[in-house]
Each structure stands twice: as C-alpha cells, then as structure tokens.
Amino acid sequence: MSKSISTLTLQKYKEQGRKIVALTAYDYSTAKILDNAGVDLILVGDSLAMVALGHKTTHAVSMEEMLHHTKAVTRGAHHPLVVADLPFMSYQVDVTQAITNAGRFIKEAQAQAVKLEGATELNLEIVRRLVEMGIPVMGHLGFTPQSIHGFGGTRVQGRSARDAAKLVKDSLALEEAGVFSLVLEMVPDKVASIISSKLHIPTVGIGAGNGCDGQILVTDDLLGKYTDFQPRFVRRYANLDEVCMDAIKNYAEDVKSQQFPNESESFQFSEEEEAELSKLLSSTSAV
Ligand code: KIV
C-alpha cells in the first residue's frame, strides 16, 4: 500500500499542479473501496444526514451519529486523509464547544482533520485555536448547506462582484487563520479560479468549475445510488440504483421460484445421519 496522505501531501499536490481527488464516505465498505481506488481525501460529510439517514437537510445529524460513521470510515480508510464534518450546532456556540467536539473526532473516531462551514469571527477563532493544538481544519465557503435557510434555498453563491469579493475576503481570512484546505461549493467557476490562484492552500470544488485544486462529490451521487435529487454539478459514473434494483428483483424471483438457494449454497446432511435421525425421531424416547 502507498504512503498515507497528509495535509502536507495535499499542499504539495497543489504546488505540483496535481489535482486532489476527494469523495464522501459514511461506512467501512465504501471507505475501503475509495481507499483501494486511490482517493486522496475522504470526507465524512454531514450530507450523511440526507444520504444515509433520509433527512431533508443536513441539520438533524448529531455528533454521536457523525462519530459512529466516522469510526466506521477510519476502519476502512488507511491511505486517504479522513476529514470529519462538524455537524450543525456542534461548533456554533463557542470555542470551547468547538474544541470539545473537534477533539472527539480525532480522539474517539481517529479522523485526521475536521471541517466547518463559514468564516464568521467565531469560526476564525475556532480555526486558530484548533490549529494551535494540532487539529487540522478544512474550511467550506460558497453554498454552505448548514445555512440553507439563511440563503433561502440551495443557491449558487458569489454571483455578483460584491458577493464574489466577500468570498475572496473570507477565503483569505480562513487561510490566514490556518485552514489547510478550503471547499468551495456552488460558486461560479471564474470566482473559484480567482480564489484558488490567490490562496496558497488547496481549494476543493463541488459545483465550482475546474479551476479548483481538487474536486469532491458525494459518492452516492456519483454512483447513482442516492436519487432523491441530482444537482446540476453531479456527474453520474454509474447507475447503482438500477443495478441494485435489478439484483434485488432477481433475488425475489429466485426465492419465490425456489431457485435460491441451490445445493452449493446449502449445507448437506449425510444419508447415514438422516437415517439415524429418522430412527431417533420415531422412537418414543427421542427429544
Ligand atoms: O457534507 C458533505 O458531503 C459536504 C461536501 C458536499 C463538500 O460538505
């Protein structure tokens, strides 16, 4: 197996112009596949609230649920950098709350970094304090799903020059505070390219064009497994929804027609034992 990816590796990739490959995972077997496929960074995103738990937004997922899934992912991922998303209201109260919860991801779930959304004054202070204590932080700007109600829906951010300038300013502030990388979500491609060229740290885009230093997608979107909605920026590389549906329908047919299980899928009982059993069962003393 190749060497593990660290935040320094990602920085080096930016300097070399080698694009960063990032995806989400919420469980052990998916993490193993991503690891074996050579993915650089796995995000245990709070998108798991929707994709794995069936909620309408990311808000409902708890620290305990995020920890549970992050533990599963770190058991399966040895090579990629594993980043855990700080869920809604796990860091917005104060620095102490943020440090406590970020620490739990590192200590209890073996994540290597955490991610938070936005560049408020409190967030900048949280980043400084976490970085000081050796916890790498990934930033996230543009459309930040924890603020969906504040945005009035799922909307591209930074469309006007004024909004784009604010995004550039916030990106620089996060870099200055110490984030090792920055997710840019649903931002015009030109704006994401400008930010990527102004920052020394790598940007990772989702719906932000190909001028970022890397790309991330929700794995279940890429595989066509999560089909509640498909954002315009998702490219589907497989149609697992259909593949799974066909497989399950075939299984159901085989069960009903007794084609499953066959002899090789069953454990045999020898004729001698069967004869003996029948004697035992017919004798009055049996069982
Ligand atoms: O929660 C998530 O999956 C994310 C990515 C989409 C960046 O934040």
Short mmCIF file of C-alpha atoms and ligand atoms in Angstrom, two decimals:
data_model
loop_
_atom_site.label_atom_id
_atom_site.label_comp_id
_atom_site.label_asym_id
_atom_site.label_seq_id
_atom_site.Cartn_x
_atom_site.Cartn_y
_atom_site.Cartn_z
CA MET A 1 0.00 0.00 0.00
CA SER A 2 1.24 3.51 -0.78
CA LYS A 3 2.04 6.05 1.93
CA SER A 4 -0.77 7.80 3.77
CA ILE A 5 -1.89 11.21 2.59
CA SER A 6 -1.38 14.10 5.00
CA THR A 7 -2.29 17.78 4.80
CA LEU A 8 1.28 18.36 3.60
CA THR A 9 0.77 15.92 0.73
CA LEU A 10 -2.26 17.92 -0.41
CA GLN A 11 -0.27 21.15 -0.20
CA LYS A 12 2.46 19.53 -2.30
CA TYR A 13 -0.13 18.39 -4.86
CA LYS A 14 -1.28 22.00 -5.26
CA GLU A 15 2.28 23.16 -5.80
CA GLN A 16 2.82 20.39 -8.39
CA GLY A 17 -0.47 21.11 -10.15
CA ARG A 18 -1.65 17.57 -9.36
CA LYS A 19 -5.44 17.72 -8.76
CA ILE A 20 -6.80 16.40 -5.45
CA VAL A 21 -9.38 13.61 -5.67
CA ALA A 22 -11.89 13.75 -2.83
CA LEU A 23 -15.14 11.91 -2.14
CA THR A 24 -17.52 11.33 0.76
CA ALA A 25 -17.99 8.09 2.70
CA TYR A 26 -20.14 7.18 5.66
CA ASP A 27 -19.30 3.49 6.15
CA TYR A 28 -16.49 0.92 6.26
CA SER A 29 -17.03 -0.85 2.93
CA THR A 30 -17.33 2.39 0.93
CA ALA A 31 -14.22 3.76 2.65
CA LYS A 32 -12.33 0.59 1.65
CA ILE A 33 -13.35 0.95 -1.99
CA LEU A 34 -12.30 4.62 -2.06
CA ASP A 35 -9.00 3.73 -0.41
CA ASN A 36 -8.29 0.94 -2.91
CA ALA A 37 -9.25 3.24 -5.79
CA GLY A 38 -6.58 5.74 -4.70
CA VAL A 39 -8.80 8.60 -3.49
CA ASP A 40 -6.74 11.27 -1.67
CA LEU A 41 -9.27 12.62 0.80
CA ILE A 42 -12.41 11.13 2.30
CA LEU A 43 -14.91 13.49 3.85
CA VAL A 44 -17.36 12.05 6.34
CA GLY A 45 -19.76 14.78 5.32
CA ASP A 46 -22.83 15.83 7.23
CA SER A 47 -24.58 15.09 3.91
CA LEU A 48 -24.92 11.69 5.58
CA ALA A 49 -28.00 13.22 7.26
CA MET A 50 -29.72 13.14 3.87
CA VAL A 51 -27.94 10.38 2.00
CA ALA A 52 -27.60 7.77 4.75
CA LEU A 53 -30.28 8.81 7.25
CA GLY A 54 -33.03 10.17 4.99
CA HIS A 55 -33.38 13.68 6.44
CA LYS A 56 -34.33 16.63 4.22
CA THR A 57 -31.33 18.82 5.21
CA THR A 58 -28.00 18.35 6.98
CA HIS A 59 -29.30 19.90 10.23
CA ALA A 60 -30.59 16.82 12.01
CA VAL A 61 -27.41 14.77 12.21
CA SER A 62 -25.95 14.61 15.72
CA MET A 63 -22.37 14.45 17.00
CA GLU A 64 -22.98 10.85 18.12
CA GLU A 65 -24.19 9.84 14.65
CA MET A 66 -21.26 11.60 12.97
CA LEU A 67 -18.82 9.89 15.34
CA HIS A 68 -20.41 6.48 14.74
CA HIS A 69 -20.00 6.82 10.95
CA THR A 70 -16.53 8.39 11.16
CA LYS A 71 -15.32 5.42 13.22
CA ALA A 72 -16.55 3.06 10.51
CA VAL A 73 -14.82 5.08 7.78
CA THR A 74 -11.46 5.29 9.55
CA ARG A 75 -11.52 1.49 10.00
CA GLY A 76 -11.72 1.14 6.20
CA ALA A 77 -9.51 4.02 5.03
CA HIS A 78 -5.77 3.71 5.63
CA HIS A 79 -4.32 5.76 2.81
CA PRO A 80 -6.62 8.79 2.29
CA LEU A 81 -6.81 11.74 4.66
CA VAL A 82 -10.09 11.38 6.60
CA VAL A 83 -11.88 14.65 7.38
CA ALA A 84 -14.97 14.70 9.61
CA ASP A 85 -17.64 17.36 9.24
CA LEU A 86 -18.51 19.23 12.42
CA PRO A 87 -22.33 18.96 12.35
CA PHE A 88 -24.79 21.83 12.76
CA MET A 89 -24.67 23.35 16.26
CA SER A 90 -21.61 21.35 17.30
CA TYR A 91 -19.33 24.43 16.97
CA GLN A 92 -21.55 27.50 16.52
CA VAL A 93 -22.00 28.12 20.28
CA ASP A 94 -18.46 28.95 21.37
CA VAL A 95 -14.81 27.98 21.06
CA THR A 96 -14.98 25.52 23.97
CA GLN A 97 -17.84 23.60 22.35
CA ALA A 98 -15.96 23.54 19.02
CA ILE A 99 -12.71 22.32 20.59
CA THR A 100 -14.52 19.62 22.59
CA ASN A 101 -16.33 18.27 19.54
CA ALA A 102 -13.40 18.54 17.14
CA GLY A 103 -11.28 16.71 19.71
CA ARG A 104 -13.81 13.87 19.86
CA PHE A 105 -13.43 13.25 16.11
CA ILE A 106 -9.67 12.96 16.48
CA LYS A 107 -9.58 11.07 19.77
CA GLU A 108 -12.60 8.75 19.54
CA ALA A 109 -13.03 8.33 15.77
CA GLN A 110 -9.41 8.60 14.55
CA ALA A 111 -10.21 11.29 11.97
CA GLN A 112 -7.20 13.34 10.87
CA ALA A 113 -8.98 16.66 10.41
CA VAL A 114 -12.34 18.39 10.82
CA LYS A 115 -14.33 20.69 8.54
CA LEU A 116 -16.53 23.64 9.43
CA GLU A 117 -18.70 25.94 7.34
CA GLY A 118 -18.36 29.72 7.02
CA ALA A 119 -15.87 32.39 8.03
CA THR A 120 -17.54 34.15 10.96
CA GLU A 121 -15.30 35.79 13.57
CA LEU A 122 -16.04 32.84 15.87
CA ASN A 123 -15.08 30.34 13.15
CA LEU A 124 -11.78 32.12 12.53
CA GLU A 125 -11.02 31.97 16.25
CA ILE A 126 -12.01 28.26 16.32
CA VAL A 127 -9.67 27.54 13.40
CA ARG A 128 -6.77 29.38 15.08
CA ARG A 129 -7.27 27.50 18.36
CA LEU A 130 -7.68 24.06 16.75
CA VAL A 131 -4.64 24.54 14.52
CA GLU A 132 -2.63 25.69 17.55
CA MET A 133 -3.46 22.42 19.30
CA GLY A 134 -2.58 20.33 16.27
CA ILE A 135 -6.03 19.67 14.78
CA PRO A 136 -6.08 20.44 11.04
CA VAL A 137 -9.20 22.24 9.84
CA MET A 138 -10.76 22.37 6.39
CA GLY A 139 -12.89 25.41 5.55
CA HIS A 140 -16.08 25.45 3.48
CA LEU A 141 -17.46 28.54 1.69
CA GLY A 142 -19.95 29.33 -1.05
CA PHE A 143 -23.19 27.43 -0.60
CA THR A 144 -22.79 26.05 2.91
CA PRO A 145 -25.69 23.63 3.49
CA GLN A 146 -25.95 24.30 7.25
CA SER A 147 -27.06 27.85 6.29
CA ILE A 148 -29.63 26.73 3.68
CA HIS A 149 -32.48 28.53 5.45
CA GLY A 150 -30.41 31.72 5.72
CA PHE A 151 -29.70 31.54 1.96
CA GLY A 152 -33.38 30.94 1.20
CA GLY A 153 -32.67 27.60 -0.52
CA THR A 154 -29.93 25.81 -2.43
CA ARG A 155 -28.39 28.71 -4.36
CA VAL A 156 -25.16 29.49 -6.16
CA GLN A 157 -23.15 31.98 -4.08
CA GLY A 158 -20.84 34.79 -5.28
CA ARG A 159 -22.71 35.62 -8.48
CA SER A 160 -22.35 39.40 -8.10
CA ALA A 161 -18.97 41.17 -7.96
CA ARG A 162 -19.76 42.31 -4.42
CA ASP A 163 -20.63 38.77 -3.22
CA ALA A 164 -17.61 37.35 -5.03
CA ALA A 165 -15.34 39.92 -3.34
CA LYS A 166 -16.75 38.83 0.04
CA LEU A 167 -15.97 35.19 -0.84
CA VAL A 168 -12.38 36.13 -1.73
CA LYS A 169 -12.04 38.07 1.53
CA ASP A 170 -13.47 35.20 3.60
CA SER A 171 -11.22 32.66 1.84
CA LEU A 172 -8.13 34.74 2.63
CA ALA A 173 -9.28 35.14 6.24
CA LEU A 174 -9.69 31.36 6.62
CA GLU A 175 -6.27 30.76 5.08
CA GLU A 176 -4.76 33.35 7.43
CA ALA A 177 -6.47 31.64 10.39
CA GLY A 178 -4.79 28.37 9.38
CA VAL A 179 -7.14 26.06 7.41
CA PHE A 180 -5.16 23.51 5.39
CA SER A 181 -7.69 23.43 2.55
CA LEU A 182 -10.96 25.05 1.50
CA VAL A 183 -14.11 23.52 -0.01
CA LEU A 184 -15.84 25.87 -2.46
CA GLU A 185 -19.42 24.78 -3.11
CA MET A 186 -21.72 26.16 -5.83
CA VAL A 187 -19.60 29.14 -6.76
CA PRO A 188 -19.19 30.47 -10.35
CA ASP A 189 -16.16 28.83 -11.97
CA LYS A 190 -14.35 32.15 -12.54
CA VAL A 191 -14.74 33.16 -8.89
CA ALA A 192 -13.47 29.74 -7.70
CA SER A 193 -10.46 30.05 -10.05
CA ILE A 194 -9.63 33.52 -8.72
CA ILE A 195 -9.82 32.26 -5.12
CA SER A 196 -7.70 29.20 -5.99
CA SER A 197 -5.00 31.35 -7.53
CA LYS A 198 -4.97 33.80 -4.60
CA LEU A 199 -4.70 31.10 -1.93
CA HIS A 200 -1.55 29.14 -1.11
CA ILE A 201 -3.61 26.29 0.35
CA PRO A 202 -5.51 23.93 -1.97
CA THR A 203 -9.18 24.53 -2.82
CA VAL A 204 -11.52 21.59 -3.39
CA GLY A 205 -14.53 22.38 -5.54
CA ILE A 206 -18.04 21.00 -5.73
CA GLY A 207 -20.10 22.81 -8.34
CA ALA A 208 -17.27 25.34 -8.61
CA GLY A 209 -15.79 24.59 -12.04
CA ASN A 210 -12.46 23.01 -12.83
CA GLY A 211 -10.16 25.81 -11.73
CA CYS A 212 -10.03 24.46 -8.17
CA ASP A 213 -7.06 22.44 -6.93
CA GLY A 214 -9.26 19.38 -6.49
CA GLN A 215 -12.81 18.11 -6.73
CA ILE A 216 -15.20 16.48 -4.31
CA LEU A 217 -18.56 14.80 -4.89
CA VAL A 218 -20.95 12.87 -2.72
CA THR A 219 -20.08 9.26 -3.59
CA ASP A 220 -23.72 8.14 -3.63
CA ASP A 221 -24.45 10.87 -6.23
CA LEU A 222 -21.51 9.81 -8.41
CA LEU A 223 -22.60 6.18 -8.21
CA GLY A 224 -26.27 6.96 -8.91
CA LYS A 225 -27.34 5.39 -5.63
CA TYR A 226 -28.89 8.47 -3.97
CA THR A 227 -31.62 9.63 -6.31
CA ASP A 228 -33.82 12.00 -4.26
CA PHE A 229 -32.39 14.86 -6.31
CA GLN A 230 -29.46 15.37 -8.64
CA PRO A 231 -27.67 18.73 -8.53
CA ARG A 232 -26.53 20.05 -11.92
CA PHE A 233 -22.86 19.73 -10.94
CA VAL A 234 -23.05 15.98 -10.31
CA ARG A 235 -21.68 13.65 -12.96
CA ARG A 236 -23.03 10.11 -12.64
CA TYR A 237 -20.40 7.48 -13.33
CA ALA A 238 -22.71 4.55 -12.56
CA ASN A 239 -26.36 3.78 -12.08
CA LEU A 240 -26.27 1.73 -8.89
CA ASP A 241 -29.92 2.45 -8.18
CA GLU A 242 -30.86 0.40 -11.28
CA VAL A 243 -28.14 -2.19 -10.74
CA CYS A 244 -29.32 -2.78 -7.15
CA MET A 245 -32.98 -2.80 -8.15
CA ASP A 246 -32.36 -5.46 -10.84
CA ALA A 247 -30.30 -7.60 -8.47
CA ILE A 248 -32.94 -7.43 -5.73
CA LYS A 249 -35.79 -8.22 -8.14
CA ASN A 250 -33.84 -11.23 -9.43
CA TYR A 251 -33.28 -12.39 -5.86
CA ALA A 252 -37.00 -12.04 -5.07
CA GLU A 253 -37.91 -14.09 -8.16
CA ASP A 254 -35.39 -16.79 -7.27
CA VAL A 255 -36.70 -17.01 -3.70
CA LYS A 256 -40.31 -17.30 -4.87
CA SER A 257 -39.48 -19.88 -7.55
CA GLN A 258 -37.18 -21.78 -5.15
CA GLN A 259 -34.18 -21.26 -7.43
CA PHE A 260 -32.39 -19.81 -4.40
CA PRO A 261 -30.64 -21.30 -2.51
CA ASN A 262 -29.28 -24.18 -4.63
CA GLU A 263 -27.31 -27.19 -3.38
CA SER A 264 -23.92 -25.47 -3.35
CA GLU A 265 -25.38 -22.61 -1.35
CA SER A 266 -26.71 -25.02 1.30
CA PHE A 267 -25.11 -27.34 3.88
CA GLN A 268 -25.67 -31.07 3.30
CA PHE A 269 -26.74 -33.74 5.80
CA SER A 270 -25.41 -37.25 5.07
CA GLU A 271 -27.79 -40.13 4.24
CA GLU A 272 -26.49 -42.12 7.22
CA GLU A 273 -27.22 -39.27 9.60
CA GLU A 274 -30.62 -38.77 8.02
CA ALA A 275 -31.49 -42.45 8.58
CA GLU A 276 -30.25 -42.22 12.15
CA LEU A 277 -32.24 -39.04 12.75
CA SER A 278 -35.40 -40.60 11.45
CA LYS A 279 -34.89 -43.55 13.84
CA LEU A 280 -34.33 -41.13 16.72
CA LEU A 281 -37.39 -39.09 15.89
CA SER A 282 -39.66 -42.15 15.58
CA SER A 283 -38.53 -43.68 18.87
CA THR A 284 -40.64 -42.58 21.84
CA SER A 285 -37.54 -41.54 23.79
CA ALA A 286 -36.43 -39.05 21.16
CA VAL A 287 -36.03 -35.44 22.27
O1 KIV B 1 -21.39 17.11 3.67
C1 KIV B 1 -20.81 16.98 2.57
O2 KIV B 1 -20.88 15.96 1.90
C2 KIV B 1 -20.04 18.12 2.09
C3 KIV B 1 -19.48 18.03 0.71
C4 KIV B 1 -20.54 18.07 -0.28
C5 KIV B 1 -18.43 19.04 0.46
O3 KIV B 1 -19.86 19.06 2.80
#
